[in-house]
PDB file of C-alpha atoms in Angstrom:
ATOM      1  CA  UNK A   1      23.412 -35.465   3.235  1.00 71.00           C
ATOM      2  CA  UNK A   2      21.614 -32.412   4.600  1.00 74.00           C
ATOM      3  CA  UNK A   3      18.274 -33.679   3.313  1.00 74.00           C
ATOM      4  CA  UNK A   4      18.944 -37.003   5.093  1.00 79.00           C
ATOM      5  CA  UNK A   5      19.698 -35.206   8.369  1.00 86.00           C
ATOM      6  CA  UNK A   6      16.555 -33.096   8.038  1.00 84.00           C
ATOM      7  CA  UNK A   7      14.533 -36.262   7.454  1.00 86.00           C
ATOM      8  CA  UNK A   8      15.916 -37.753  10.677  1.00 91.00           C
ATOM      9  CA  UNK A   9      15.225 -34.524  12.541  1.00 92.00           C
ATOM     10  CA  UNK A  10      11.634 -34.438  11.238  1.00 92.00           C
ATOM     11  CA  UNK A  11      10.712 -37.286  13.589  1.00 94.00           C
ATOM     12  CA  UNK A  12      11.178 -35.195  16.749  1.00 96.00           C
ATOM     13  CA  UNK A  13       8.007 -34.180  18.647  1.00 96.00           C
ATOM     14  CA  UNK A  14       6.488 -30.818  17.739  1.00 96.00           C
ATOM     15  CA  UNK A  15       7.101 -29.432  21.221  1.00 96.00           C
ATOM     16  CA  UNK A  16      10.784 -30.377  21.018  1.00 97.00           C
ATOM     17  CA  UNK A  17      11.138 -28.697  17.622  1.00 97.00           C
ATOM     18  CA  UNK A  18       9.525 -25.549  18.978  1.00 97.00           C
ATOM     19  CA  UNK A  19      11.888 -25.486  21.955  1.00 97.00           C
ATOM     20  CA  UNK A  20      14.826 -25.753  19.554  1.00 97.00           C
ATOM     21  CA  UNK A  21      13.364 -22.976  17.438  1.00 97.00           C
ATOM     22  CA  UNK A  22      12.798 -20.730  20.429  1.00 98.00           C
ATOM     23  CA  UNK A  23      16.425 -21.233  21.427  1.00 98.00           C
ATOM     24  CA  UNK A  24      17.555 -20.302  17.916  1.00 97.00           C
ATOM     25  CA  UNK A  25      15.448 -17.160  18.074  1.00 98.00           C
ATOM     26  CA  UNK A  26      16.879 -16.235  21.465  1.00 98.00           C
ATOM     27  CA  UNK A  27      20.393 -16.657  20.089  1.00 98.00           C
ATOM     28  CA  UNK A  28      19.488 -14.390  17.170  1.00 97.00           C
ATOM     29  CA  UNK A  29      18.396 -11.800  19.737  1.00 98.00           C
ATOM     30  CA  UNK A  30      21.371 -11.973  22.088  1.00 97.00           C
ATOM     31  CA  UNK A  31      23.912 -12.162  19.270  1.00 97.00           C
ATOM     32  CA  UNK A  32      22.445  -8.959  17.820  1.00 95.00           C
ATOM     33  CA  UNK A  33      21.985 -10.473  14.385  1.00 97.00           C
ATOM     34  CA  UNK A  34      20.767  -8.664  11.299  1.00 96.00           C
ATOM     35  CA  UNK A  35      17.384 -10.351  11.830  1.00 96.00           C
ATOM     36  CA  UNK A  36      17.131  -8.620  15.209  1.00 97.00           C
ATOM     37  CA  UNK A  37      18.033  -5.275  13.655  1.00 96.00           C
ATOM     38  CA  UNK A  38      15.416  -5.597  10.916  1.00 97.00           C
ATOM     39  CA  UNK A  39      12.756  -6.772  13.385  1.00 98.00           C
ATOM     40  CA  UNK A  40      13.346  -3.801  15.674  1.00 97.00           C
ATOM     41  CA  UNK A  41      13.300  -1.367  12.761  1.00 97.00           C
ATOM     42  CA  UNK A  42      10.037  -2.778  11.393  1.00 98.00           C
ATOM     43  CA  UNK A  43       8.335  -2.633  14.778  1.00 98.00           C
ATOM     44  CA  UNK A  44       9.522   0.924  15.408  1.00 97.00           C
ATOM     45  CA  UNK A  45       8.318   1.849  11.921  1.00 95.00           C
ATOM     46  CA  UNK A  46       4.850   0.298  12.375  1.00 97.00           C
ATOM     47  CA  UNK A  47       4.256   0.904  16.100  1.00 97.00           C
ATOM     48  CA  UNK A  48       5.954   4.229  16.916  1.00 96.00           C
ATOM     49  CA  UNK A  49       3.438   4.890  19.690  1.00 96.00           C
ATOM     50  CA  UNK A  50       4.229   1.631  21.533  1.00 97.00           C
ATOM     51  CA  UNK A  51       6.246   1.842  24.753  1.00 97.00           C
ATOM     52  CA  UNK A  52       9.908   1.133  23.789  1.00 97.00           C
ATOM     53  CA  UNK A  53      10.303  -1.527  26.491  1.00 97.00           C
ATOM     54  CA  UNK A  54       7.143  -3.290  25.320  1.00 98.00           C
ATOM     55  CA  UNK A  55       8.284  -3.061  21.713  1.00 98.00           C
ATOM     56  CA  UNK A  56      11.644  -4.563  22.638  1.00 98.00           C
ATOM     57  CA  UNK A  57       9.957  -7.548  24.289  1.00 98.00           C
ATOM     58  CA  UNK A  58       7.731  -7.967  21.245  1.00 98.00           C
ATOM     59  CA  UNK A  59      10.823  -8.018  19.001  1.00 98.00           C
ATOM     60  CA  UNK A  60      12.435 -10.715  21.129  1.00 98.00           C
ATOM     61  CA  UNK A  61       9.288 -12.871  21.120  1.00 98.00           C
ATOM     62  CA  UNK A  62       8.976 -12.390  17.363  1.00 98.00           C
ATOM     63  CA  UNK A  63      12.472 -13.775  16.782  1.00 98.00           C
ATOM     64  CA  UNK A  64      11.639 -16.767  18.964  1.00 98.00           C
ATOM     65  CA  UNK A  65       8.482 -17.417  16.936  1.00 98.00           C
ATOM     66  CA  UNK A  66      10.468 -17.099  13.696  1.00 96.00           C
ATOM     67  CA  UNK A  67      12.852 -19.712  15.063  1.00 97.00           C
ATOM     68  CA  UNK A  68       9.958 -22.026  15.855  1.00 97.00           C
ATOM     69  CA  UNK A  69       8.671 -21.699  12.307  1.00 94.00           C
ATOM     70  CA  UNK A  70      12.031 -22.692  10.846  1.00 93.00           C
ATOM     71  CA  UNK A  71      12.355 -25.596  13.272  1.00 95.00           C
ATOM     72  CA  UNK A  72       8.859 -26.833  12.367  1.00 94.00           C
ATOM     73  CA  UNK A  73       9.340 -26.873   8.593  1.00 90.00           C
ATOM     74  CA  UNK A  74      11.118 -30.271   8.318  1.00 91.00           C
ATOM     75  CA  UNK A  75       8.300 -31.790  10.392  1.00 92.00           C
ATOM     76  CA  UNK A  76       5.696 -30.289   8.066  1.00 88.00           C
ATOM     77  CA  UNK A  77       7.430 -31.034   4.764  1.00 86.00           C
ATOM     78  CA  UNK A  78       9.056 -34.404   5.452  1.00 87.00           C
ATOM     79  CA  UNK A  79       6.381 -36.190   7.482  1.00 87.00           C
ATOM     80  CA  UNK A  80       2.915 -37.370   6.355  1.00 86.00           C
ATOM     81  CA  UNK A  81       0.302 -34.596   6.604  1.00 80.00           C
ATOM     82  CA  UNK A  82      -1.774 -36.848   8.866  1.00 82.00           C
ATOM     83  CA  UNK A  83       0.816 -36.316  11.617  1.00 85.00           C
ATOM     84  CA  UNK A  84      -0.723 -32.938  12.434  1.00 86.00           C
ATOM     85  CA  UNK A  85      -4.398 -33.805  11.988  1.00 85.00           C
ATOM     86  CA  UNK A  86      -4.981 -34.101  15.730  1.00 88.00           C
ATOM     87  CA  UNK A  87      -3.132 -30.841  16.357  1.00 91.00           C
ATOM     88  CA  UNK A  88      -5.152 -28.604  14.030  1.00 90.00           C
ATOM     89  CA  UNK A  89      -8.060 -26.773  15.616  1.00 91.00           C
ATOM     90  CA  UNK A  90     -10.962 -25.313  13.675  1.00 86.00           C
ATOM     91  CA  UNK A  91     -14.282 -23.663  14.409  1.00 83.00           C
ATOM     92  CA  UNK A  92     -16.633 -23.114  11.481  1.00 87.00           C
ATOM     93  CA  UNK A  93     -13.801 -22.237   9.117  1.00 87.00           C
ATOM     94  CA  UNK A  94     -13.698 -25.552   7.249  1.00 85.00           C
ATOM     95  CA  UNK A  95     -17.457 -25.520   6.771  1.00 88.00           C
ATOM     96  CA  UNK A  96     -17.225 -22.008   5.350  1.00 90.00           C
ATOM     97  CA  UNK A  97     -14.500 -23.130   2.936  1.00 89.00           C
ATOM     98  CA  UNK A  98     -16.650 -26.087   1.829  1.00 87.00           C
ATOM     99  CA  UNK A  99     -19.606 -23.795   1.186  1.00 89.00           C
ATOM    100  CA  UNK A 100     -17.496 -21.355  -0.801  1.00 87.00           C
ATOM    101  CA  UNK A 101     -16.060 -24.205  -2.846  1.00 86.00           C
ATOM    102  CA  UNK A 102     -19.575 -25.383  -3.724  1.00 87.00           C
ATOM    103  CA  UNK A 103     -20.349 -21.962  -5.201  1.00 89.00           C
ATOM    104  CA  UNK A 104     -17.842 -22.789  -7.936  1.00 87.00           C
ATOM    105  CA  UNK A 105     -16.456 -19.261  -8.386  1.00 89.00           C
ATOM    106  CA  UNK A 106     -12.985 -19.956  -7.028  1.00 94.00           C
ATOM    107  CA  UNK A 107     -11.397 -18.956  -3.748  1.00 95.00           C
ATOM    108  CA  UNK A 108      -8.387 -16.705  -3.157  1.00 96.00           C
ATOM    109  CA  UNK A 109      -6.582 -17.237   0.130  1.00 95.00           C
ATOM    110  CA  UNK A 110      -4.586 -14.234   1.340  1.00 95.00           C
ATOM    111  CA  UNK A 111      -1.891 -15.894   3.486  1.00 93.00           C
ATOM    112  CA  UNK A 112       0.333 -13.471   5.426  1.00 94.00           C
ATOM    113  CA  UNK A 113       3.737 -14.495   6.782  1.00 94.00           C
ATOM    114  CA  UNK A 114       2.309 -15.314  10.189  1.00 95.00           C
ATOM    115  CA  UNK A 115       2.230 -18.377  12.410  1.00 94.00           C
ATOM    116  CA  UNK A 116       2.901 -21.486  10.330  1.00 91.00           C
ATOM    117  CA  UNK A 117       1.248 -20.895   6.962  1.00 84.00           C
ATOM    118  CA  UNK A 118       2.452 -24.285   5.678  1.00 84.00           C
ATOM    119  CA  UNK A 119       0.814 -26.558   8.213  1.00 86.00           C
ATOM    120  CA  UNK A 120      -2.837 -25.870   7.349  1.00 77.00           C
ATOM    121  CA  UNK A 121      -2.597 -26.913   3.706  1.00 75.00           C
ATOM    122  CA  UNK A 122      -3.273 -30.583   4.444  1.00 73.00           C
ATOM    123  CA  UNK A 123      -6.677 -29.749   5.920  1.00 75.00           C
ATOM    124  CA  UNK A 124      -7.679 -27.077   3.422  1.00 81.00           C
ATOM    125  CA  UNK A 125      -7.035 -29.313   0.400  1.00 79.00           C
ATOM    126  CA  UNK A 126      -9.468 -31.872   1.814  1.00 77.00           C
ATOM    127  CA  UNK A 127     -12.175 -29.377   0.930  1.00 79.00           C
ATOM    128  CA  UNK A 128     -10.888 -27.623  -2.184  1.00 85.00           C
ATOM    129  CA  UNK A 129      -8.283 -28.111  -4.918  1.00 88.00           C
ATOM    130  CA  UNK A 130      -5.418 -25.779  -4.048  1.00 89.00           C
ATOM    131  CA  UNK A 131      -2.540 -24.142  -5.937  1.00 91.00           C
ATOM    132  CA  UNK A 132       0.142 -22.302  -3.954  1.00 88.00           C
ATOM    133  CA  UNK A 133       1.919 -19.309  -5.515  1.00 88.00           C
ATOM    134  CA  UNK A 134       5.531 -19.275  -4.331  1.00 79.00           C
ATOM    135  CA  UNK A 135       8.926 -17.747  -5.003  1.00 75.00           C
ATOM    136  CA  UNK A 136      11.427 -20.601  -5.512  1.00 67.00           C
ATOM    137  CA  UNK A 137      14.257 -20.452  -2.946  1.00 66.00           C
ATOM    138  CA  UNK A 138      17.817 -20.003  -4.130  1.00 63.00           C
ATOM    139  CA  UNK A 139      18.891 -23.361  -2.705  1.00 61.00           C
ATOM    140  CA  UNK A 140      17.869 -26.170  -5.066  1.00 66.00           C
ATOM    141  CA  UNK A 141      17.732 -28.797  -2.323  1.00 60.00           C
ATOM    142  CA  UNK A 142      15.367 -26.576  -0.299  1.00 66.00           C
ATOM    143  CA  UNK A 143      13.059 -26.111  -3.273  1.00 68.00           C
ATOM    144  CA  UNK A 144      12.970 -29.873  -3.741  1.00 70.00           C
ATOM    145  CA  UNK A 145      12.077 -30.480  -0.080  1.00 71.00           C
ATOM    146  CA  UNK A 146       9.471 -27.709  -0.110  1.00 72.00           C
ATOM    147  CA  UNK A 147       7.840 -28.948  -3.313  1.00 71.00           C
ATOM    148  CA  UNK A 148       7.715 -32.539  -2.062  1.00 71.00           C
ATOM    149  CA  UNK A 149       6.176 -31.390   1.211  1.00 72.00           C
ATOM    150  CA  UNK A 150       3.513 -29.222  -0.380  1.00 71.00           C
ATOM    151  CA  UNK A 151       2.573 -31.768  -3.014  1.00 69.00           C
ATOM    152  CA  UNK A 152       2.290 -34.440  -0.319  1.00 71.00           C
ATOM    153  CA  UNK A 153      -0.662 -32.475   1.042  1.00 73.00           C
ATOM    154  CA  UNK A 154      -2.380 -32.728  -2.338  1.00 72.00           C
ATOM    155  CA  UNK A 155      -1.770 -29.100  -3.290  1.00 81.00           C
ATOM    156  CA  UNK A 156      -0.121 -27.870  -6.487  1.00 85.00           C
ATOM    157  CA  UNK A 157       2.577 -25.218  -6.762  1.00 84.00           C
ATOM    158  CA  UNK A 158       2.958 -22.296  -9.163  1.00 86.00           C
ATOM    159  CA  UNK A 159       6.190 -20.270  -9.388  1.00 83.00           C
ATOM    160  CA  UNK A 160       6.195 -16.466  -9.410  1.00 81.00           C
ATOM    161  CA  UNK A 161       6.469 -16.020 -13.163  1.00 84.00           C
ATOM    162  CA  UNK A 162       4.148 -15.614 -16.152  1.00 87.00           C
ATOM    163  CA  UNK A 163       3.434 -19.351 -16.363  1.00 91.00           C
ATOM    164  CA  UNK A 164       2.652 -19.468 -12.657  1.00 90.00           C
ATOM    165  CA  UNK A 165       0.205 -16.572 -12.971  1.00 92.00           C
ATOM    166  CA  UNK A 166      -1.501 -18.316 -15.888  1.00 94.00           C
ATOM    167  CA  UNK A 167      -1.736 -21.488 -13.797  1.00 94.00           C
ATOM    168  CA  UNK A 168      -3.389 -19.598 -10.906  1.00 94.00           C
ATOM    169  CA  UNK A 169      -5.902 -17.932 -13.195  1.00 94.00           C
ATOM    170  CA  UNK A 170      -6.814 -21.275 -14.710  1.00 95.00           C
ATOM    171  CA  UNK A 171      -7.341 -22.757 -11.253  1.00 94.00           C
ATOM    172  CA  UNK A 172      -9.710 -19.941 -10.278  1.00 95.00           C
ATOM    173  CA  UNK A 173     -11.680 -20.294 -13.495  1.00 93.00           C
ATOM    174  CA  UNK A 174     -12.079 -23.994 -12.648  1.00 93.00           C
ATOM    175  CA  UNK A 175     -13.570 -23.048  -9.274  1.00 93.00           C
ATOM    176  CA  UNK A 176     -10.461 -24.079  -7.344  1.00 93.00           C
ATOM    177  CA  UNK A 177      -8.496 -22.286  -4.629  1.00 94.00           C
ATOM    178  CA  UNK A 178      -5.218 -20.392  -4.823  1.00 95.00           C
ATOM    179  CA  UNK A 179      -2.961 -19.269  -1.973  1.00 93.00           C
ATOM    180  CA  UNK A 180      -0.981 -16.028  -2.301  1.00 93.00           C
ATOM    181  CA  UNK A 181       1.414 -14.529   0.259  1.00 92.00           C
ATOM    182  CA  UNK A 182       0.526 -10.839  -0.218  1.00 93.00           C
ATOM    183  CA  UNK A 183       3.213  -9.295   1.991  1.00 92.00           C
ATOM    184  CA  UNK A 184       6.152 -10.542  -0.046  1.00 88.00           C
ATOM    185  CA  UNK A 185       7.727  -7.529  -1.771  1.00 85.00           C
ATOM    186  CA  UNK A 186       7.898  -8.048  -5.542  1.00 81.00           C
ATOM    187  CA  UNK A 187      10.821  -6.949  -7.642  1.00 75.00           C
ATOM    188  CA  UNK A 188      10.521  -3.402  -8.932  1.00 69.00           C
ATOM    189  CA  UNK A 189      10.518  -4.549 -12.550  1.00 57.00           C
ATOM    190  CA  UNK A 190       6.974  -3.716 -13.629  1.00 59.00           C
ATOM    191  CA  UNK A 191       4.904  -0.705 -12.674  1.00 56.00           C
ATOM    192  CA  UNK A 192       1.749  -2.848 -12.756  1.00 68.00           C
ATOM    193  CA  UNK A 193       3.113  -5.624 -10.486  1.00 86.00           C
ATOM    194  CA  UNK A 194       2.822  -3.587  -7.283  1.00 92.00           C
ATOM    195  CA  UNK A 195       1.682  -0.278  -5.862  1.00 94.00           C
ATOM    196  CA  UNK A 196       2.484   1.605  -2.675  1.00 95.00           C
ATOM    197  CA  UNK A 197      -0.242   1.038  -0.110  1.00 96.00           C
ATOM    198  CA  UNK A 198      -0.420   1.803   3.629  1.00 97.00           C
ATOM    199  CA  UNK A 199       0.616  -0.983   5.968  1.00 97.00           C
ATOM    200  CA  UNK A 200       0.334   0.065   9.602  1.00 97.00           C
ATOM    201  CA  UNK A 201       0.399   3.650   8.349  1.00 96.00           C
ATOM    202  CA  UNK A 202       3.603   3.202   6.327  1.00 96.00           C
ATOM    203  CA  UNK A 203       3.942   3.027   2.514  1.00 96.00           C
ATOM    204  CA  UNK A 204       4.568  -0.592   1.548  1.00 96.00           C
ATOM    205  CA  UNK A 205       5.272  -1.757  -1.990  1.00 95.00           C
ATOM    206  CA  UNK A 206       2.487  -4.331  -2.308  1.00 95.00           C
ATOM    207  CA  UNK A 207       1.784  -6.836  -5.077  1.00 93.00           C
ATOM    208  CA  UNK A 208      -1.435  -6.318  -7.036  1.00 95.00           C
ATOM    209  CA  UNK A 209      -1.917  -9.909  -8.193  1.00 94.00           C
ATOM    210  CA  UNK A 210      -4.593 -10.980  -5.686  1.00 95.00           C
ATOM    211  CA  UNK A 211      -6.542  -7.754  -6.230  1.00 96.00           C
ATOM    212  CA  UNK A 212      -6.469  -8.178 -10.015  1.00 95.00           C
ATOM    213  CA  UNK A 213      -7.550 -11.806  -9.746  1.00 96.00           C
ATOM    214  CA  UNK A 214     -10.466 -10.864  -7.485  1.00 96.00           C
ATOM    215  CA  UNK A 215     -11.686  -8.164  -9.892  1.00 95.00           C
ATOM    216  CA  UNK A 216     -11.225 -10.369 -12.954  1.00 94.00           C
ATOM    217  CA  UNK A 217     -12.792 -13.594 -11.654  1.00 95.00           C
ATOM    218  CA  UNK A 218     -15.137 -12.535  -8.852  1.00 95.00           C
ATOM    219  CA  UNK A 219     -13.616 -15.286  -6.697  1.00 96.00           C
ATOM    220  CA  UNK A 220     -14.315 -15.290  -2.963  1.00 96.00           C
ATOM    221  CA  UNK A 221     -11.399 -13.856  -0.954  1.00 96.00           C
ATOM    222  CA  UNK A 222     -10.430 -14.839   2.570  1.00 95.00           C
ATOM    223  CA  UNK A 223      -7.434 -14.016   4.746  1.00 95.00           C
ATOM    224  CA  UNK A 224      -6.122 -17.087   6.563  1.00 93.00           C
ATOM    225  CA  UNK A 225      -3.290 -17.976   8.914  1.00 92.00           C
ATOM    226  CA  UNK A 226      -2.412 -20.720  11.367  1.00 92.00           C
ATOM    227  CA  UNK A 227      -1.748 -19.467  14.903  1.00 95.00           C
ATOM    228  CA  UNK A 228       0.863 -21.457  16.807  1.00 96.00           C
ATOM    229  CA  UNK A 229      -0.504 -22.634  20.160  1.00 96.00           C
ATOM    230  CA  UNK A 230       1.770 -22.834  23.238  1.00 93.00           C
ATOM    231  CA  UNK A 231       3.672 -25.897  24.455  1.00 92.00           C
ATOM    232  CA  UNK A 232       3.388 -27.845  21.213  1.00 94.00           C
ATOM    233  CA  UNK A 233      -0.399 -28.091  21.481  1.00 95.00           C
ATOM    234  CA  UNK A 234      -0.820 -27.465  17.763  1.00 94.00           C
ATOM    235  CA  UNK A 235      -2.282 -24.763  15.533  1.00 95.00           C
ATOM    236  CA  UNK A 236      -5.523 -22.816  15.326  1.00 94.00           C
ATOM    237  CA  UNK A 237      -6.842 -21.631  11.979  1.00 91.00           C
ATOM    238  CA  UNK A 238      -8.072 -18.056  11.606  1.00 92.00           C
ATOM    239  CA  UNK A 239     -10.216 -17.198   8.589  1.00 92.00           C
ATOM    240  CA  UNK A 240     -11.263 -13.584   7.940  1.00 92.00           C
ATOM    241  CA  UNK A 241     -13.441 -12.085   5.246  1.00 92.00           C
ATOM    242  CA  UNK A 242     -11.668  -9.395   3.219  1.00 96.00           C
ATOM    243  CA  UNK A 243     -13.387  -6.032   2.670  1.00 96.00           C
ATOM    244  CA  UNK A 244     -15.507  -5.782  -0.491  1.00 96.00           C
ATOM    245  CA  UNK A 245     -13.112  -3.093  -1.761  1.00 97.00           C
ATOM    246  CA  UNK A 246     -10.965  -6.029  -2.880  1.00 97.00           C
ATOM    247  CA  UNK A 247     -13.188  -6.219  -5.984  1.00 97.00           C
ATOM    248  CA  UNK A 248     -12.741  -2.542  -6.879  1.00 95.00           C
ATOM    249  CA  UNK A 249     -10.876  -1.985 -10.139  1.00 91.00           C
ATOM    250  CA  UNK A 250      -9.162   0.975  -8.500  1.00 95.00           C
ATOM    251  CA  UNK A 251      -5.952  -0.753  -7.405  1.00 94.00           C
ATOM    252  CA  UNK A 252      -5.383   1.757  -4.606  1.00 94.00           C
ATOM    253  CA  UNK A 253      -8.640   0.619  -3.001  1.00 97.00           C
ATOM    254  CA  UNK A 254      -8.335  -3.096  -3.665  1.00 97.00           C
ATOM    255  CA  UNK A 255      -4.724  -3.376  -2.514  1.00 97.00           C
ATOM    256  CA  UNK A 256      -5.527  -1.338   0.595  1.00 97.00           C
ATOM    257  CA  UNK A 257      -8.195  -3.943   1.419  1.00 98.00           C
ATOM    258  CA  UNK A 258      -5.514  -6.641   1.264  1.00 97.00           C
ATOM    259  CA  UNK A 259      -3.148  -4.801   3.591  1.00 97.00           C
ATOM    260  CA  UNK A 260      -6.022  -4.065   5.974  1.00 97.00           C
ATOM    261  CA  UNK A 261      -6.782  -7.797   6.096  1.00 97.00           C
ATOM    262  CA  UNK A 262      -3.149  -8.562   6.892  1.00 97.00           C
ATOM    263  CA  UNK A 263      -3.176  -5.906   9.643  1.00 97.00           C
ATOM    264  CA  UNK A 264      -6.275  -7.527  11.133  1.00 96.00           C
ATOM    265  CA  UNK A 265      -4.464 -10.856  11.314  1.00 95.00           C
ATOM    266  CA  UNK A 266      -1.271  -9.340  12.736  1.00 96.00           C
ATOM    267  CA  UNK A 267      -3.172  -7.574  15.514  1.00 96.00           C
ATOM    268  CA  UNK A 268      -4.464 -10.929  16.814  1.00 94.00           C
ATOM    269  CA  UNK A 269      -0.963 -12.216  17.614  1.00 95.00           C
ATOM    270  CA  UNK A 270       1.694  -9.697  16.474  1.00 97.00           C
ATOM    271  CA  UNK A 271       4.583 -11.755  17.864  1.00 98.00           C
ATOM    272  CA  UNK A 272       3.884 -14.479  15.272  1.00 97.00           C
ATOM    273  CA  UNK A 273       4.205 -12.154  12.291  1.00 97.00           C
ATOM    274  CA  UNK A 274       7.507 -12.343  10.408  1.00 96.00           C
ATOM    275  CA  UNK A 275       8.899  -8.924  11.336  1.00 97.00           C
ATOM    276  CA  UNK A 276      12.404  -9.974  10.311  1.00 96.00           C
ATOM    277  CA  UNK A 277      11.538  -9.484   6.632  1.00 95.00           C
ATOM    278  CA  UNK A 278      12.537  -6.218   4.908  1.00 94.00           C
ATOM    279  CA  UNK A 279       8.982  -5.191   4.059  1.00 95.00           C
ATOM    280  CA  UNK A 280       9.821  -1.523   3.423  1.00 95.00           C
ATOM    281  CA  UNK A 281      13.016  -1.750   1.349  1.00 93.00           C
ATOM    282  CA  UNK A 282      11.374  -0.192  -1.721  1.00 93.00           C
ATOM    283  CA  UNK A 283      10.076   3.276  -0.908  1.00 92.00           C
ATOM    284  CA  UNK A 284       8.368   6.081  -2.855  1.00 92.00           C
ATOM    285  CA  UNK A 285      10.661   8.363  -4.805  1.00 90.00           C
ATOM    286  CA  UNK A 286      12.519  10.720  -2.496  1.00 88.00           C
ATOM    287  CA  UNK A 287      12.186   8.470   0.571  1.00 89.00           C
ATOM    288  CA  UNK A 288      15.056   6.311   1.768  1.00 88.00           C
ATOM    289  CA  UNK A 289      14.690   2.798   3.075  1.00 91.00           C
ATOM    290  CA  UNK A 290      14.209   2.773   6.878  1.00 92.00           C
ATOM    291  CA  UNK A 291      16.851   0.062   7.109  1.00 93.00           C
ATOM    292  CA  UNK A 292      19.426   2.639   6.055  1.00 84.00           C
ATOM    293  CA  UNK A 293      18.350   5.718   8.004  1.00 56.00           C
ATOM    294  CA  UNK A 294      16.625   4.645  11.213  1.00 47.00           C
ATOM    295  CA  UNK A 295      18.833   4.465  14.310  1.00 50.00           C
ATOM    296  CA  UNK A 296      17.461   2.745  17.380  1.00 50.00           C
ATOM    297  CA  UNK A 297      18.263   3.552  20.966  1.00 48.00           C
ATOM    298  CA  UNK A 298      18.920   0.738  23.355  1.00 46.00           C
TER     299      UNK A 298
END
């Protein structure tokens, strides 16, 4: 039933969906939800020098952008990818992707939780075979909708397990592309799965997978995100080259290059980064999570 309702909803115009999402984000702000609390903590943690009033406005805008993202997902996953073709804006980014694909050494996309990272897949896969590394959601119906939507673009999916990692490595060796969300905190189950690396000056438990793939395969690495344009105008792709340290076998260096690339993207439009995610839950030994100890003044 819910899937049916989402399918009906997916026919609304993009601008309408974004207005609904902005309203949801505003409600999350005024109702003082846990998402607001986490967003404010993250921003205070990463931008302690920012004027508190400015930081508060940034937190509110961030929640509104998060709401827009959620409201856009049924449109992206349950409608033909061609629906957004006229609303995707590119410079030379697609030509660069085509050239990298022709080199045949594989391409790693570092995709931070910013803007709408789902909507650009339909255009990217026109130029390169793509496999998306993802953590399956707890809700089975949501995983089904997400998988259908991503595969409709022509991309493949790989779950965050040993088989998924093997699938990604095979894709790179075949000269294809893989997309990895690098700012998703992995479970603290393996010492080699993640390391602490600075993110806006704060220790963040960061996955090492993209760095290891880069060193092992020599694949090209680019940071990419889709910036949401105002008033339902569409999305603008941003493609950044990642520092050459990404190929260093010293994980401290290579992972730092990844976080630096994410910081570069965030600084372009910080309100569209997903600050409501508990990025700093896992901390170095002897340091408590900021979500437990940091008190904010109104």
